[in-house]
Amino acid sequence: MTVSYTLSFSCPDRAGIIAQVSGAIFEHRGNIRVLNQFNDPDTGLFFMRMAFVTDCTRAELERTLGALAQSLQMKWELRSKDERQRVLLLVSKFDHCLADLLYRTRIGELDMEICGIVSNHPKTALKVTELGAVPFHHLSVGAENRAAQEAQILGLVKDLNIDLVILARYMQILSDSFAAALSGRCINIHHSFLPSFKGAKPYHQAYANGVKMIGATAHYVTADLDEGPIIYQDVEAVSHADMPDDLVRKGRNIEQRVLSRAVSWHLAQRVLMNGNKTVVFWS
Amino acid sequence: MTVSYTLSFSCPDRAGIIAQVSGAIFEHRGNIRVLNQFNDPDTGLFFMRMAFVTDCTRAELERTLGALAQSLQMKWELRSKDERQRVLLLVSKFDHCLADLLYRTRIGELDMEICGIVSNHPKTALKVTELGAVPFHHLSVGAENRAAQEAQILGLVKDLNIDLVILARYMQILSDSFAAALSGRCINIHHSFLPSFKGAKPYHQAYANGVKMIGATAHYVTADLDEGPIIYQDVEAVSHADMPDDLVRKGRNIEQRVLSRAVSWHLAQRVLMNGNKTVVFWS
Amino acid sequence: MTVSYTLSFSCPDRAGIIAQVSGAIFEHRGNIRVLNQFNDPDTGLFFMRMAFVTDCTRAELERTLGALAQSLQMKWELRSKDERQRVLLLVSKFDHCLADLLYRTRIGELDMEICGIVSNHPKTALKVTELGAVPFHHLSVGAENRAAQEAQILGLVKDLNIDLVILARYMQILSDSFAAALSGRCINIHHSFLPSFKGAKPYHQAYANGVKMIGATAHYVTADLDEGPIIYQDVEAVSHADMPDDLVRKGRNIEQRVLSRAVSWHLAQRVLMNGNKTVVFWS
Amino acid sequence: MTVSYTLSFSCPDRAGIIAQVSGAIFEHRGNIRVLNQFNDPDTGLFFMRMAFVTDCTRAELERTLGALAQSLQMKWELRSKDERQRVLLLVSKFDHCLADLLYRTRIGELDMEICGIVSNHPKTALKVTELGAVPFHHLSVGAENRAAQEAQILGLVKDLNIDLVILARYMQILSDSFAAALSGRCINIHHSFLPSFKGAKPYHQAYANGVKMIGATAHYVTADLDEGPIIYQDVEAVSHADMPDDLVRKGRNIEQRVLSRAVSWHLAQRVLMNGNKTVVFWS
């Protein structure tokens, strides 16, 4: 039976990697549908993503790629199309990103399994009521119980076998250890065109600065919620007549589309970490 | 004879300003073609721009508006369509903005009179050779003669009766007194999406930060070349594969269109200063 | 008590309209917050929108404006901020625009009262389940009962006192009389960058033509669903690798944002009909 | 000595093409820097572009690729980085695209050799005067001498060994035979968002239709100047207040950036013909 796979990897650059990997796929009766690659001249790293179909068994494929990975010092990930990534959503009061992600998942646009929603507010604080069968976890948090609450979330991540955590406007400071535990598998949406307007109330900062465009940034989480490798950014024009509330409103649209796009790219293995940056094979 | 005028002004906000001003225009046989206004709730200032035609004499018009201006505490500017603003262009080595402004002026798109070009490099440093009859002033500058060189430029501004100075990628630090002397009539193009990446080599900063969009900013000059009321900004998407040279290349396009648009709006009296911000009536 | 009003009107152009109308507002203790106007040189029509606050009674205001309207031959509309427009949504199987409008209404971004949803499919055909208390009307339709079904819809429009009908991807041909009955108060979202790709399956047409951008168009409904005065359009880039299904997916985002923006502008009286075109005061 | 090459080709799709071609490059001591590919499920064609460096001789490279090309039924093109494509520019009265292409070539952004400019108007009709040493050919044309004039142009194409002809707003109807003779090596800029507004005066058509965005389209020339495989398109927002002259002005910016980008992609072998469409490897 023919199965669709996506392989993504990074490794030290050298001549012949594409030939070796594509040759190995061909030898296993594979047909490459999409191939993206990038050599970073700064880090000397090579990045590649490949979608292919083959009727070879998964075990055989993993054996072959495993051997190749060892010889090329690859950091690699192989997924078949029918494996749906398992996702945990974290949210606070503003739920426009949550509503958007739920709808896109329901109609099959985002190919993921939402296994739970965590909020530091009760379910009644949400505007969206349409959670379906998705379990909702109210885990309130404050300075006094942050460690315990984060441990609960990490417990869910482990118990639910979560592949990706999405901070869908989860307005909480994260501890370094929490961020480190989720490195590379946690995406945040920041309501600012980073690196501008880090810190609190970015739309109010934008208003005070008289900028003519506002933006939002999706990035992998690191210790600092205002930093981390950027996956995607977008902006919209604003004018002198836009008050802070207008910026918040316009920002919601930007946040929704930036986060949903970053998530869809991550799910499709189009995003690879490259130090404090990302490589994004978005076409 | 019917003449087209544009009036722009700001004053403390109060009820009835539009009625008073439009009434005065009507009494002088004027027909308003465009009216833009804005009340800033923060500063309590009112801003207005009005294009109108009338056959009343300019002297009569100025008398009426002068009286109104006094009673309303207006800061105002009245120009007729046939008065072409006089412009001085400052440039260094990169002349893509200069080339663009020259061409747009030549075909009549930018309705201005270019009265001179100042560069801290000789004319031979320019790639564009098509200056026509525009006088070129090579005024080299260094730490040792900055005050004298700036005085020469201010001398040109005075002698040539300059309305607007454009820093078309003039990569020099300006003294506070120079900036102050040109306040409100000097536009700079900054090759960054301010307030991100102030300081030297913004495209290299953008590359190092792994941002997914780069931008440019046109603003009025204040003492700090990296600040000043923003008139217009725009961006373009970039990817991991864009090296600093690619960002510089993409940035040229952004700089050209941002600067030329800001200049065209300024010439049309669409831009009014509002503290550290601007009011831009761009439609 | 001070009330916020919005007045929008069109009338034959002549000198002094702004002075007259703003003068009348001032005499009734009004303070104008926003004024937009446009003179169409082709049709000789004048268009204006004005938001103002006053403590004068509504009856007095209407008397004054009524007299002015008669003398200026105005077609006018006056609404106070607390009057929420009553809306009927028509939908078929694809409900991404419906879901978007419902959410934006629920969080207060769209200031309207959704009084009913009509679909030619049963409620179970919807992906969105979160209709809240909004009545759902399943009115199936075919060639044989189109007249009767349209009469039912018009009955709802009358009985529910509907101000605006939104065709949120309602994929049905409308009769001329139905379209005429709703002229100026019915907005459709067309999944094409009109006038390109009228007719069926526009995304498939776009794919077949190899265009590099796809778009969507919000317009007032006239007899032909593929025509009608355009309110707003937007586009997104596509590539050779985008199959028809990808265009449909990308198109959903465009349709959502184009329709919701057109609706918000209509609700704010920012859109005025001008023959086969519109005047849109979107800033 | 290490040389940079770009190889682009299309051929019937089958498994193993990437492995074969990348293997061949590796065997010739090549290091692939960029690889793009696409399988068209409709036509069953495979497209690929590859930039690589190698110290193998060109003769050896061509022998290897020639053999491969024969076995895979490739239509292929190999260029080394130091071969600059030779270009002929055709222009009428509006020379904003010409001015833009000249400047970008002069500063090295467009890596091409401009070997001549042909216009149906005399040199004095140009606003741009800065042609440098580029030969200018005034070849006036009318219904009576079209065949002869086109033969003159084709003569220049042959004599000057032209790789690419650019119609930089050359507002003439082309004969079928002329278009056919230049198939795949002639790019036109159309001042409309095709397929909307074919034919004369597209900006006036756009104005009459009340569209809210205008665009431009760069495409390969076929017999019909309003058709041909689209390479790139872009748009800008317009409003009810934009008169036809404003659309023409805004359109100039769009035309410049669309044409220059299409040309730069063509020069970099990023554009491959695919029937009535193109494959564009723009990242």
PDB file of C-alpha atoms in Angstrom, chain D residues 162-270:
ATOM      1  CA  ILE D 162      19.345  38.667 -28.053  1.00  0.00           C
ATOM      2  CA  ASP D 163      18.244  36.267 -25.316  1.00  0.00           C
ATOM      3  CA  LEU D 164      15.259  38.239 -24.065  1.00  0.00           C
ATOM      4  CA  VAL D 165      12.964  40.888 -25.531  1.00  0.00           C
ATOM      5  CA  ILE D 166      11.132  43.067 -23.015  1.00  0.00           C
ATOM      6  CA  LEU D 167       8.006  44.965 -24.006  1.00  0.00           C
ATOM      7  CA  ALA D 168       8.354  47.789 -21.497  1.00  0.00           C
ATOM      8  CA  ARG D 169       4.979  49.394 -22.268  1.00  0.00           C
ATOM      9  CA  TYR D 170       5.382  48.910 -26.031  1.00  0.00           C
ATOM     10  CA  MET D 171       1.826  49.758 -26.994  1.00  0.00           C
ATOM     11  CA  GLN D 172       1.672  48.015 -30.344  1.00  0.00           C
ATOM     12  CA  ILE D 173      -0.297  45.079 -31.629  1.00  0.00           C
ATOM     13  CA  LEU D 174       2.048  42.280 -32.638  1.00  0.00           C
ATOM     14  CA  SER D 175       1.538  39.952 -35.565  1.00  0.00           C
ATOM     15  CA  ASP D 176       1.096  36.269 -34.832  1.00  0.00           C
ATOM     16  CA  SER D 177       4.309  35.395 -36.606  1.00  0.00           C
ATOM     17  CA  PHE D 178       6.296  37.990 -34.642  1.00  0.00           C
ATOM     18  CA  ALA D 179       4.897  36.706 -31.362  1.00  0.00           C
ATOM     19  CA  ALA D 180       5.561  33.113 -32.388  1.00  0.00           C
ATOM     20  CA  ALA D 181       9.149  33.930 -33.340  1.00  0.00           C
ATOM     21  CA  LEU D 182       9.801  35.247 -29.824  1.00  0.00           C
ATOM     22  CA  SER D 183       7.830  32.623 -27.914  1.00  0.00           C
ATOM     23  CA  GLY D 184       9.272  32.019 -24.453  1.00  0.00           C
ATOM     24  CA  ARG D 185      11.822  34.802 -24.726  1.00  0.00           C
ATOM     25  CA  CYS D 186       9.629  37.886 -24.780  1.00  0.00           C
ATOM     26  CA  ILE D 187       8.038  39.394 -21.662  1.00  0.00           C
ATOM     27  CA  ASN D 188       5.251  41.963 -21.779  1.00  0.00           C
ATOM     28  CA  ILE D 189       3.862  44.151 -19.008  1.00  0.00           C
ATOM     29  CA  HIS D 190       0.098  44.531 -19.285  1.00  0.00           C
ATOM     30  CA  HIS D 191      -1.436  47.417 -17.330  1.00  0.00           C
ATOM     31  CA  SER D 192      -4.319  45.345 -16.014  1.00  0.00           C
ATOM     32  CA  PHE D 193      -4.945  42.545 -13.580  1.00  0.00           C
ATOM     33  CA  LEU D 194      -5.552  39.922 -16.264  1.00  0.00           C
ATOM     34  CA  PRO D 195      -7.870  38.422 -17.272  1.00  0.00           C
ATOM     35  CA  SER D 196      -9.832  41.566 -16.295  1.00  0.00           C
ATOM     36  CA  PHE D 197      -9.857  44.532 -18.626  1.00  0.00           C
ATOM     37  CA  LYS D 198      -8.255  43.168 -21.739  1.00  0.00           C
ATOM     38  CA  GLY D 199      -8.131  45.516 -24.665  1.00  0.00           C
ATOM     39  CA  ALA D 200      -7.653  49.256 -24.757  1.00  0.00           C
ATOM     40  CA  LYS D 201      -7.424  51.647 -21.802  1.00  0.00           C
ATOM     41  CA  PRO D 202      -7.633  49.148 -18.934  1.00  0.00           C
ATOM     42  CA  TYR D 203      -7.408  51.849 -16.250  1.00  0.00           C
ATOM     43  CA  HIS D 204     -10.414  53.579 -17.735  1.00  0.00           C
ATOM     44  CA  GLN D 205     -12.254  50.276 -17.790  1.00  0.00           C
ATOM     45  CA  ALA D 206     -11.319  49.737 -14.142  1.00  0.00           C
ATOM     46  CA  TYR D 207     -12.634  53.196 -13.265  1.00  0.00           C
ATOM     47  CA  ALA D 208     -15.896  52.580 -15.092  1.00  0.00           C
ATOM     48  CA  ASN D 209     -16.361  49.276 -13.274  1.00  0.00           C
ATOM     49  CA  GLY D 210     -15.789  50.771  -9.848  1.00  0.00           C
ATOM     50  CA  VAL D 211     -13.244  48.145  -8.802  1.00  0.00           C
ATOM     51  CA  LYS D 212     -11.436  48.705  -5.513  1.00  0.00           C
ATOM     52  CA  MET D 213      -8.049  47.373  -6.654  1.00  0.00           C
ATOM     53  CA  ILE D 214      -6.076  47.765  -9.849  1.00  0.00           C
ATOM     54  CA  GLY D 215      -3.212  45.628 -11.018  1.00  0.00           C
ATOM     55  CA  ALA D 216      -0.611  44.794 -13.611  1.00  0.00           C
ATOM     56  CA  THR D 217       0.476  41.531 -15.160  1.00  0.00           C
ATOM     57  CA  ALA D 218       3.814  40.404 -16.588  1.00  0.00           C
ATOM     58  CA  HIS D 219       3.465  37.530 -19.035  1.00  0.00           C
ATOM     59  CA  TYR D 220       5.201  35.798 -21.889  1.00  0.00           C
ATOM     60  CA  VAL D 221       4.069  37.052 -25.235  1.00  0.00           C
ATOM     61  CA  THR D 222       1.883  34.939 -27.434  1.00  0.00           C
ATOM     62  CA  ALA D 223      -0.071  36.050 -30.475  1.00  0.00           C
ATOM     63  CA  ASP D 224      -2.568  37.953 -28.343  1.00  0.00           C
ATOM     64  CA  LEU D 225      -0.928  40.745 -26.339  1.00  0.00           C
ATOM     65  CA  ASP D 226      -3.674  40.410 -23.728  1.00  0.00           C
ATOM     66  CA  GLU D 227      -2.927  36.767 -23.062  1.00  0.00           C
ATOM     67  CA  GLY D 228       0.073  34.543 -22.610  1.00  0.00           C
ATOM     68  CA  PRO D 229       1.427  32.614 -19.630  1.00  0.00           C
ATOM     69  CA  ILE D 230       1.346  34.855 -16.560  1.00  0.00           C
ATOM     70  CA  ILE D 231       4.636  35.272 -14.693  1.00  0.00           C
ATOM     71  CA  TYR D 232       3.704  37.739 -11.973  1.00  0.00           C
ATOM     72  CA  GLN D 233       0.862  40.027 -10.956  1.00  0.00           C
ATOM     73  CA  ASP D 234       0.390  42.616  -8.271  1.00  0.00           C
ATOM     74  CA  VAL D 235      -2.283  45.093  -7.219  1.00  0.00           C
ATOM     75  CA  GLU D 236      -2.894  48.259  -5.236  1.00  0.00           C
ATOM     76  CA  ALA D 237      -6.013  49.496  -3.537  1.00  0.00           C
ATOM     77  CA  VAL D 238      -7.887  52.381  -5.123  1.00  0.00           C
ATOM     78  CA  SER D 239     -10.892  54.355  -3.966  1.00  0.00           C
ATOM     79  CA  HIS D 240     -13.930  56.112  -5.371  1.00  0.00           C
ATOM     80  CA  ALA D 241     -11.905  59.326  -5.284  1.00  0.00           C
ATOM     81  CA  ASP D 242      -9.315  58.016  -7.729  1.00  0.00           C
ATOM     82  CA  MET D 243      -9.993  59.388 -11.173  1.00  0.00           C
ATOM     83  CA  PRO D 244      -8.600  57.610 -14.281  1.00  0.00           C
ATOM     84  CA  ASP D 245      -5.464  59.780 -14.059  1.00  0.00           C
ATOM     85  CA  ASP D 246      -4.896  58.618 -10.497  1.00  0.00           C
ATOM     86  CA  LEU D 247      -5.232  55.012 -11.597  1.00  0.00           C
ATOM     87  CA  VAL D 248      -2.667  55.622 -14.329  1.00  0.00           C
ATOM     88  CA  ARG D 249      -0.302  57.139 -11.743  1.00  0.00           C
ATOM     89  CA  LYS D 250      -0.772  54.334  -9.218  1.00  0.00           C
ATOM     90  CA  GLY D 251      -0.511  51.848 -12.046  1.00  0.00           C
ATOM     91  CA  ARG D 252       2.950  53.073 -12.992  1.00  0.00           C
ATOM     92  CA  ASN D 253       4.318  51.870  -9.655  1.00  0.00           C
ATOM     93  CA  ILE D 254       2.668  48.496 -10.035  1.00  0.00           C
ATOM     94  CA  GLU D 255       3.886  48.092 -13.607  1.00  0.00           C
ATOM     95  CA  GLN D 256       7.455  48.943 -12.660  1.00  0.00           C
ATOM     96  CA  ARG D 257       7.702  46.473  -9.830  1.00  0.00           C
ATOM     97  CA  VAL D 258       5.804  43.692 -11.612  1.00  0.00           C
ATOM     98  CA  LEU D 259       7.900  43.919 -14.756  1.00  0.00           C
ATOM     99  CA  SER D 260      11.268  44.254 -13.025  1.00  0.00           C
ATOM    100  CA  ARG D 261      10.508  41.297 -10.782  1.00  0.00           C
ATOM    101  CA  ALA D 262       9.346  39.129 -13.676  1.00  0.00           C
ATOM    102  CA  VAL D 263      12.492  40.020 -15.596  1.00  0.00           C
ATOM    103  CA  SER D 264      14.767  39.254 -12.651  1.00  0.00           C
ATOM    104  CA  TRP D 265      13.096  35.872 -12.190  1.00  0.00           C
ATOM    105  CA  HIS D 266      13.381  35.085 -15.879  1.00  0.00           C
ATOM    106  CA  LEU D 267      17.075  35.997 -15.868  1.00  0.00           C
ATOM    107  CA  ALA D 268      17.620  33.703 -12.902  1.00  0.00           C
ATOM    108  CA  GLN D 269      15.884  30.854 -14.810  1.00  0.00           C
ATOM    109  CA  ARG D 270      13.172  30.801 -12.162  1.00  0.00           C
TER     110      ARG D 270
END
